[in-house]
Amino acid sequence: MPCVAQFGIIDKFEKNKDYSSDYEPRKYNCVAIDDDILNDWWEELTFMKTYFHCYSRPNFALARYGVTIIPPESLETFYNIVSKDIRSKLSEELINLMVLLRTAISLNKYVIHYGV
């Protein structure tokens, strides 16, 4: 089984919550993508503002082996990275990720990422 990264929408974001304390991909209706794909995007992801595990830990890119919180202001950047990947036209997993990101953008929601 390949290693996957999972992404979901946080319906009610809590600034004081440590999101790494529980692994809840079902709660956030996560979509999974092959973690290897993130390697191809890594340089661009390093410019994307995020938080590792909780809001009090600002960072950039993704916590590959932990939990990342992607704020609404970074979602357009992330969407652009995904959409310009040629695989996004045919890959069901990338199409699902783009739909999730577009939904989060339209609702001004945070996105959670569970690393491998």
Coordinates of C-alpha atoms in Angstrom, one line a residue:
M1 CA 0.0 0.0 0.0
P2 CA 1.5 3.4 -1.0
C3 CA 1.9 6.2 1.6
V4 CA -0.8 8.7 1.3
A5 CA -1.3 12.3 2.5
Q6 CA -4.8 13.2 3.5
F7 CA -6.6 16.6 3.2
G8 CA -9.9 17.7 4.7
I9 CA -11.9 20.8 5.5
I10 CA -12.1 21.9 9.1
D11 CA -15.7 23.0 9.6
K12 CA -15.2 24.8 12.9
F13 CA -11.5 25.8 13.3
E14 CA -10.3 26.2 16.9
K15 CA -7.2 28.3 17.5
N16 CA -6.4 26.7 20.8
K17 CA -6.8 23.1 19.7
D18 CA -3.8 20.8 19.0
Y19 CA -5.0 18.9 15.9
S20 CA -2.2 16.4 16.1
S21 CA -3.6 14.8 19.3
D22 CA -6.2 12.8 17.3
Y23 CA -6.1 11.2 13.9
E24 CA -9.6 12.0 12.4
P25 CA -9.6 11.8 8.6
R26 CA -13.2 10.6 8.6
K27 CA -14.3 13.6 10.7
Y28 CA -12.9 16.0 8.0
N29 CA -14.0 13.9 5.0
C30 CA -10.4 13.7 3.9
V31 CA -9.3 12.9 0.3
A32 CA -6.1 11.0 -0.1
I33 CA -3.3 11.5 -2.5
D34 CA -0.1 9.6 -3.0
D35 CA 2.6 11.2 -0.8
D36 CA 5.2 10.9 -3.6
I37 CA 3.3 13.6 -5.5
L38 CA 4.1 16.1 -2.8
N39 CA 7.8 15.6 -3.6
D40 CA 7.2 17.1 -7.0
W41 CA 5.6 20.2 -5.5
W42 CA 7.9 20.6 -2.5
E43 CA 9.9 23.7 -3.7
E44 CA 6.7 25.6 -4.3
L45 CA 5.1 24.4 -1.1
T46 CA 7.9 25.9 1.0
F47 CA 6.5 29.4 0.2
M48 CA 3.0 28.5 1.5
K49 CA 2.2 29.7 5.0
T50 CA 0.9 27.0 7.3
Y51 CA 0.7 25.9 10.9
F52 CA 2.2 22.7 12.3
H53 CA -0.2 20.8 14.6
C54 CA -1.8 24.0 16.0
Y55 CA -2.3 27.7 15.4
S56 CA 0.5 28.7 17.7
R57 CA 3.1 27.0 15.5
P58 CA 3.4 29.0 12.3
N59 CA 5.5 27.5 9.6
F60 CA 5.7 26.9 5.8
A61 CA 4.9 23.9 3.6
L62 CA 3.6 20.7 5.0
A63 CA 4.5 18.6 8.1
R64 CA 5.2 15.4 6.1
Y65 CA 5.0 13.1 9.1
G66 CA 2.5 15.2 11.2
V67 CA -0.5 17.4 11.0
T68 CA -0.6 20.7 9.0
I69 CA -3.2 23.4 9.2
I70 CA -3.5 25.3 6.0
P71 CA -5.2 28.7 6.5
P72 CA -7.7 30.2 4.1
E73 CA -5.2 32.8 2.8
S74 CA -2.9 30.0 1.6
L75 CA -5.5 27.9 -0.2
E76 CA -5.4 29.7 -3.5
T77 CA -1.6 29.2 -3.6
F78 CA -2.0 25.5 -2.9
Y79 CA -4.8 25.2 -5.5
N80 CA -2.6 26.8 -8.1
I81 CA 0.3 24.3 -7.4
V82 CA -2.1 21.4 -7.8
S83 CA -3.9 22.6 -10.8
K84 CA -0.8 23.4 -12.9
D85 CA 0.4 19.8 -12.4
I86 CA -0.3 18.0 -15.7
R87 CA -1.6 14.9 -13.8
S88 CA -4.4 17.0 -12.3
K89 CA -6.3 16.7 -15.6
L90 CA -6.7 12.9 -15.4
S91 CA -5.9 11.9 -11.8
E92 CA -9.1 11.3 -9.7
E93 CA -7.2 11.9 -6.5
L94 CA -5.9 15.3 -7.7
I95 CA -9.3 16.3 -9.1
N96 CA -10.8 15.4 -5.7
L97 CA -8.1 17.6 -4.0
M98 CA -8.8 20.5 -6.3
V99 CA -12.6 20.2 -5.6
L100 CA -11.9 20.1 -1.8
L101 CA -9.6 23.2 -2.1
R102 CA -12.2 25.1 -4.1
T103 CA -14.9 24.3 -1.6
A104 CA -12.7 25.4 1.3
I105 CA -11.8 28.6 -0.6
S106 CA -15.5 29.4 -1.2
L107 CA -16.4 28.8 2.4
N108 CA -13.2 30.5 3.8
K109 CA -12.3 27.4 5.8
Y110 CA -9.1 26.0 7.1
V111 CA -7.8 22.7 5.6
I112 CA -6.1 19.9 7.6
H113 CA -3.4 17.8 6.2
Y114 CA -2.4 14.4 7.7
G115 CA 1.1 13.4 6.6
V116 CA 2.2 9.8 6.3

